[in-house]
Amino acid sequence: MKMIIAVVQDKDSSRLQDSLVEKNYRATKLATTGGFLKAGNTTFMIGVEDAQIEDVMEIIRENCKSRNQMVAPVSPMGGNADAYVPYPVEVEVGGATVFVLPVESFQQF
């Protein structure tokens, strides 16, 4: 058994959740915040058997696409102002960051 942890952009989370439910995968959905853009994202925890990993990865791939977005940088608070860029910049956001971890034990009460 494995635990898939997928961090996705909020814009992709509803579509991913619907697709997982449609394919009968249970997932725990957590509201999280990214460290780089300091923007909201969603983390899914999905417990699966080893044989289901590729199916879930394909569902994530189909529903979580990267895109370019203009973001206003956060001003430095007591940090190094030399590297601060005061105008919006275009960055790639979205997609998914996925971790697959072994599960030693699973209990449901």
Short mmCIF file of N, CA and C in Angstrom, two decimals:
data_model
loop_
_atom_site.label_atom_id
_atom_site.label_comp_id
_atom_site.label_asym_id
_atom_site.label_seq_id
_atom_site.Cartn_x
_atom_site.Cartn_y
_atom_site.Cartn_z
N MET A 1 0.84 -1.18 0.00
CA MET A 1 0.00 0.00 0.00
C MET A 1 0.89 1.24 0.00
N LYS A 2 0.39 2.29 -0.65
CA LYS A 2 1.13 3.55 -0.75
C LYS A 2 0.23 4.73 -0.37
N MET A 3 0.87 5.81 0.05
CA MET A 3 0.19 7.08 0.29
C MET A 3 0.69 8.05 -0.76
N ILE A 4 -0.25 8.55 -1.57
CA ILE A 4 0.09 9.56 -2.57
C ILE A 4 -0.28 10.91 -1.98
N ILE A 5 0.69 11.79 -1.93
CA ILE A 5 0.46 13.16 -1.47
C ILE A 5 0.66 14.06 -2.67
N ALA A 6 -0.40 14.75 -3.08
CA ALA A 6 -0.35 15.61 -4.27
C ALA A 6 -0.68 17.04 -3.88
N VAL A 7 0.24 17.94 -4.13
CA VAL A 7 0.04 19.37 -3.87
C VAL A 7 -0.31 20.01 -5.21
N VAL A 8 -1.52 20.59 -5.30
CA VAL A 8 -2.01 21.15 -6.55
C VAL A 8 -2.50 22.57 -6.34
N GLN A 9 -2.58 23.32 -7.42
CA GLN A 9 -3.09 24.69 -7.33
C GLN A 9 -4.59 24.64 -7.06
N ASP A 10 -5.08 25.60 -6.29
CA ASP A 10 -6.50 25.65 -5.93
C ASP A 10 -7.41 25.56 -7.15
N LYS A 11 -7.01 26.19 -8.26
CA LYS A 11 -7.84 26.19 -9.48
C LYS A 11 -8.07 24.79 -10.02
N ASP A 12 -7.16 23.87 -9.74
CA ASP A 12 -7.27 22.50 -10.25
C ASP A 12 -7.93 21.54 -9.25
N SER A 13 -8.11 21.96 -8.01
CA SER A 13 -8.50 21.03 -6.96
C SER A 13 -9.90 20.45 -7.12
N SER A 14 -10.87 21.26 -7.52
CA SER A 14 -12.24 20.74 -7.67
C SER A 14 -12.32 19.73 -8.80
N ARG A 15 -11.67 20.03 -9.90
CA ARG A 15 -11.67 19.11 -11.05
C ARG A 15 -10.99 17.79 -10.68
N LEU A 16 -9.87 17.87 -9.95
CA LEU A 16 -9.18 16.66 -9.53
C LEU A 16 -10.04 15.86 -8.56
N GLN A 17 -10.64 16.53 -7.59
CA GLN A 17 -11.49 15.83 -6.63
C GLN A 17 -12.65 15.12 -7.32
N ASP A 18 -13.30 15.79 -8.26
CA ASP A 18 -14.41 15.17 -9.01
C ASP A 18 -13.94 13.93 -9.77
N SER A 19 -12.78 14.00 -10.39
CA SER A 19 -12.24 12.87 -11.16
C SER A 19 -11.88 11.70 -10.25
N LEU A 20 -11.32 11.99 -9.08
CA LEU A 20 -10.99 10.92 -8.14
C LEU A 20 -12.25 10.22 -7.65
N VAL A 21 -13.28 11.00 -7.32
CA VAL A 21 -14.54 10.42 -6.86
C VAL A 21 -15.18 9.58 -7.97
N GLU A 22 -15.15 10.11 -9.18
CA GLU A 22 -15.71 9.40 -10.34
C GLU A 22 -15.06 8.03 -10.53
N LYS A 23 -13.75 7.93 -10.23
CA LYS A 23 -13.02 6.67 -10.39
C LYS A 23 -12.96 5.86 -9.09
N ASN A 24 -13.76 6.27 -8.09
CA ASN A 24 -13.88 5.56 -6.80
C ASN A 24 -12.61 5.56 -5.95
N TYR A 25 -11.86 6.66 -6.00
CA TYR A 25 -10.72 6.82 -5.11
C TYR A 25 -11.10 7.78 -4.00
N ARG A 26 -10.80 7.39 -2.78
CA ARG A 26 -11.05 8.26 -1.63
C ARG A 26 -9.82 9.13 -1.41
N ALA A 27 -10.06 10.38 -1.06
CA ALA A 27 -8.94 11.30 -0.81
C ALA A 27 -9.30 12.24 0.33
N THR A 28 -8.32 12.60 1.09
CA THR A 28 -8.47 13.65 2.09
C THR A 28 -7.89 14.92 1.49
N LYS A 29 -8.69 15.98 1.53
CA LYS A 29 -8.32 17.25 0.90
C LYS A 29 -7.99 18.26 2.00
N LEU A 30 -6.79 18.85 1.92
CA LEU A 30 -6.34 19.82 2.91
C LEU A 30 -6.06 21.16 2.25
N ALA A 31 -6.49 22.24 2.87
CA ALA A 31 -6.14 23.59 2.40
C ALA A 31 -4.74 23.89 2.92
N THR A 32 -3.82 24.21 1.99
CA THR A 32 -2.43 24.48 2.36
C THR A 32 -1.96 25.76 1.69
N THR A 33 -0.79 26.23 2.08
CA THR A 33 -0.22 27.44 1.50
C THR A 33 1.19 27.17 1.04
N GLY A 34 1.50 27.59 -0.18
CA GLY A 34 2.84 27.39 -0.72
C GLY A 34 3.82 28.41 -0.16
N GLY A 35 5.06 28.03 -0.09
CA GLY A 35 6.09 28.91 0.45
C GLY A 35 6.65 29.89 -0.56
N PHE A 36 6.66 29.53 -1.85
CA PHE A 36 7.28 30.39 -2.85
C PHE A 36 6.41 31.59 -3.18
N LEU A 37 5.16 31.35 -3.60
CA LEU A 37 4.27 32.45 -3.97
C LEU A 37 3.40 32.89 -2.80
N LYS A 38 3.47 32.18 -1.69
CA LYS A 38 2.64 32.48 -0.51
C LYS A 38 1.16 32.48 -0.88
N ALA A 39 0.80 31.62 -1.82
CA ALA A 39 -0.58 31.53 -2.30
C ALA A 39 -1.18 30.21 -1.86
N GLY A 40 -2.51 30.18 -1.80
CA GLY A 40 -3.21 28.97 -1.40
C GLY A 40 -3.06 27.87 -2.43
N ASN A 41 -2.98 26.66 -1.93
CA ASN A 41 -3.02 25.48 -2.79
C ASN A 41 -3.77 24.40 -2.03
N THR A 42 -3.89 23.25 -2.62
CA THR A 42 -4.63 22.15 -2.00
C THR A 42 -3.75 20.92 -2.00
N THR A 43 -3.72 20.22 -0.88
CA THR A 43 -2.97 18.98 -0.77
C THR A 43 -3.94 17.83 -0.62
N PHE A 44 -3.80 16.83 -1.48
CA PHE A 44 -4.61 15.62 -1.43
C PHE A 44 -3.77 14.49 -0.86
N MET A 45 -4.35 13.73 0.06
CA MET A 45 -3.73 12.51 0.56
C MET A 45 -4.61 11.35 0.10
N ILE A 46 -4.02 10.44 -0.67
CA ILE A 46 -4.77 9.36 -1.30
C ILE A 46 -4.08 8.04 -0.97
N GLY A 47 -4.77 7.17 -0.26
CA GLY A 47 -4.23 5.84 0.03
C GLY A 47 -4.64 4.88 -1.06
N VAL A 48 -3.66 4.17 -1.65
CA VAL A 48 -3.95 3.24 -2.75
C VAL A 48 -3.11 1.97 -2.63
N GLU A 49 -3.58 0.93 -3.29
CA GLU A 49 -2.78 -0.28 -3.43
C GLU A 49 -1.70 0.00 -4.49
N ASP A 50 -0.63 -0.76 -4.44
CA ASP A 50 0.49 -0.54 -5.35
C ASP A 50 0.06 -0.55 -6.82
N ALA A 51 -0.87 -1.42 -7.16
CA ALA A 51 -1.32 -1.56 -8.55
C ALA A 51 -2.13 -0.35 -9.03
N GLN A 52 -2.60 0.49 -8.12
CA GLN A 52 -3.43 1.64 -8.49
C GLN A 52 -2.63 2.93 -8.67
N ILE A 53 -1.35 2.91 -8.36
CA ILE A 53 -0.55 4.14 -8.39
C ILE A 53 -0.59 4.80 -9.76
N GLU A 54 -0.32 4.07 -10.82
CA GLU A 54 -0.27 4.68 -12.15
C GLU A 54 -1.63 5.25 -12.57
N ASP A 55 -2.72 4.61 -12.19
CA ASP A 55 -4.06 5.12 -12.52
C ASP A 55 -4.29 6.47 -11.84
N VAL A 56 -3.94 6.57 -10.57
CA VAL A 56 -4.11 7.83 -9.84
C VAL A 56 -3.17 8.90 -10.40
N MET A 57 -1.94 8.52 -10.74
CA MET A 57 -1.01 9.49 -11.33
C MET A 57 -1.55 10.04 -12.64
N GLU A 58 -2.17 9.20 -13.44
CA GLU A 58 -2.75 9.66 -14.71
C GLU A 58 -3.92 10.61 -14.45
N ILE A 59 -4.73 10.34 -13.45
CA ILE A 59 -5.83 11.25 -13.10
C ILE A 59 -5.27 12.61 -12.69
N ILE A 60 -4.22 12.61 -11.89
CA ILE A 60 -3.59 13.87 -11.48
C ILE A 60 -3.02 14.59 -12.70
N ARG A 61 -2.32 13.86 -13.57
CA ARG A 61 -1.72 14.45 -14.78
C ARG A 61 -2.78 15.11 -15.66
N GLU A 62 -3.92 14.45 -15.82
CA GLU A 62 -4.99 14.96 -16.69
C GLU A 62 -5.66 16.21 -16.14
N ASN A 63 -5.68 16.37 -14.82
CA ASN A 63 -6.46 17.44 -14.20
C ASN A 63 -5.65 18.59 -13.64
N CYS A 64 -4.35 18.47 -13.60
CA CYS A 64 -3.51 19.51 -12.99
C CYS A 64 -2.46 19.96 -13.99
N LYS A 65 -2.78 20.99 -14.72
CA LYS A 65 -1.88 21.51 -15.76
C LYS A 65 -1.17 22.77 -15.28
N SER A 66 0.07 22.93 -15.69
CA SER A 66 0.78 24.16 -15.35
C SER A 66 0.37 25.26 -16.32
N ARG A 67 0.48 26.49 -15.87
CA ARG A 67 0.11 27.66 -16.67
C ARG A 67 0.97 28.83 -16.22
N ASN A 68 1.07 29.84 -17.05
CA ASN A 68 1.79 31.06 -16.67
C ASN A 68 0.82 32.05 -16.08
N GLN A 69 1.28 32.79 -15.07
CA GLN A 69 0.43 33.75 -14.38
C GLN A 69 1.27 34.93 -13.92
N MET A 70 0.69 36.10 -14.00
CA MET A 70 1.37 37.30 -13.49
C MET A 70 1.11 37.39 -11.99
N VAL A 71 2.17 37.58 -11.22
CA VAL A 71 2.02 37.70 -9.77
C VAL A 71 2.77 38.94 -9.30
N ALA A 72 2.19 39.57 -8.29
CA ALA A 72 2.84 40.72 -7.66
C ALA A 72 3.74 40.17 -6.56
N PRO A 73 5.01 40.49 -6.58
CA PRO A 73 5.92 39.96 -5.56
C PRO A 73 5.59 40.54 -4.19
N VAL A 74 5.86 39.76 -3.17
CA VAL A 74 5.67 40.20 -1.79
C VAL A 74 6.86 41.05 -1.41
N SER A 75 6.60 42.22 -0.82
CA SER A 75 7.71 43.10 -0.44
C SER A 75 8.47 42.50 0.74
N PRO A 76 9.77 42.72 0.77
CA PRO A 76 10.58 42.15 1.86
C PRO A 76 10.30 42.87 3.17
N MET A 77 10.15 42.12 4.21
CA MET A 77 9.93 42.68 5.55
C MET A 77 11.21 42.48 6.34
N GLY A 78 12.07 43.46 6.30
CA GLY A 78 13.33 43.37 7.03
C GLY A 78 14.36 42.51 6.31
N GLY A 79 14.03 42.03 5.11
CA GLY A 79 14.97 41.19 4.35
C GLY A 79 15.84 42.04 3.46
N ASN A 80 16.46 41.41 2.52
CA ASN A 80 17.35 42.09 1.59
C ASN A 80 16.54 42.78 0.51
N ALA A 81 16.48 44.09 0.53
CA ALA A 81 15.69 44.85 -0.44
C ALA A 81 16.39 44.95 -1.80
N ASP A 82 17.67 44.57 -1.88
CA ASP A 82 18.41 44.64 -3.14
C ASP A 82 17.82 43.72 -4.20
N ALA A 83 17.29 42.57 -3.78
CA ALA A 83 16.76 41.58 -4.73
C ALA A 83 15.28 41.78 -4.99
N TYR A 84 14.64 42.76 -4.36
CA TYR A 84 13.21 42.98 -4.50
C TYR A 84 12.88 43.59 -5.86
N VAL A 85 11.91 42.99 -6.55
CA VAL A 85 11.46 43.48 -7.85
C VAL A 85 10.06 44.07 -7.61
N PRO A 86 9.87 45.38 -7.75
CA PRO A 86 8.61 46.02 -7.37
C PRO A 86 7.47 45.89 -8.39
N TYR A 87 7.66 45.17 -9.47
CA TYR A 87 6.61 45.06 -10.48
C TYR A 87 6.22 43.60 -10.66
N PRO A 88 5.00 43.35 -11.17
CA PRO A 88 4.57 41.96 -11.37
C PRO A 88 5.49 41.20 -12.32
N VAL A 89 5.63 39.93 -12.05
CA VAL A 89 6.45 39.06 -12.90
C VAL A 89 5.62 37.85 -13.32
N GLU A 90 5.97 37.28 -14.46
CA GLU A 90 5.26 36.10 -14.94
C GLU A 90 5.99 34.85 -14.43
N VAL A 91 5.22 33.95 -13.79
CA VAL A 91 5.79 32.71 -13.28
C VAL A 91 4.92 31.54 -13.72
N GLU A 92 5.51 30.36 -13.75
CA GLU A 92 4.75 29.15 -14.06
C GLU A 92 4.13 28.63 -12.77
N VAL A 93 2.81 28.43 -12.77
CA VAL A 93 2.10 27.92 -11.61
C VAL A 93 1.27 26.71 -12.04
N GLY A 94 0.73 26.05 -11.07
CA GLY A 94 -0.14 24.91 -11.36
C GLY A 94 0.64 23.63 -11.47
N GLY A 95 0.05 22.70 -12.19
CA GLY A 95 0.65 21.37 -12.22
C GLY A 95 0.45 20.70 -10.88
N ALA A 96 1.28 19.77 -10.56
CA ALA A 96 1.18 19.06 -9.29
C ALA A 96 2.57 18.63 -8.83
N THR A 97 2.76 18.68 -7.55
CA THR A 97 3.95 18.09 -6.93
C THR A 97 3.45 16.87 -6.19
N VAL A 98 3.98 15.69 -6.56
CA VAL A 98 3.42 14.44 -6.04
C VAL A 98 4.51 13.63 -5.34
N PHE A 99 4.17 13.14 -4.16
CA PHE A 99 5.03 12.25 -3.40
C PHE A 99 4.32 10.91 -3.25
N VAL A 100 5.04 9.82 -3.39
CA VAL A 100 4.48 8.49 -3.16
C VAL A 100 5.30 7.86 -2.04
N LEU A 101 4.60 7.55 -0.94
CA LEU A 101 5.26 7.04 0.26
C LEU A 101 4.76 5.64 0.60
N PRO A 102 5.63 4.79 1.12
CA PRO A 102 5.17 3.47 1.55
C PRO A 102 4.32 3.60 2.82
N VAL A 103 3.32 2.75 2.93
CA VAL A 103 2.47 2.72 4.12
C VAL A 103 2.74 1.43 4.85
N GLU A 104 3.21 1.55 6.06
CA GLU A 104 3.53 0.35 6.84
C GLU A 104 2.28 -0.31 7.39
N SER A 105 1.30 0.50 7.78
CA SER A 105 0.09 -0.04 8.36
C SER A 105 -1.08 0.87 8.03
N PHE A 106 -2.26 0.29 7.88
CA PHE A 106 -3.48 1.06 7.62
C PHE A 106 -4.58 0.53 8.53
N GLN A 107 -5.19 1.41 9.28
CA GLN A 107 -6.28 1.05 10.18
C GLN A 107 -7.45 1.98 9.93
N GLN A 108 -8.64 1.45 9.94
CA GLN A 108 -9.82 2.29 9.79
C GLN A 108 -10.81 1.90 10.87
N PHE A 109 -11.23 2.86 11.66
CA PHE A 109 -12.13 2.58 12.79
C PHE A 109 -13.47 3.27 12.59
#
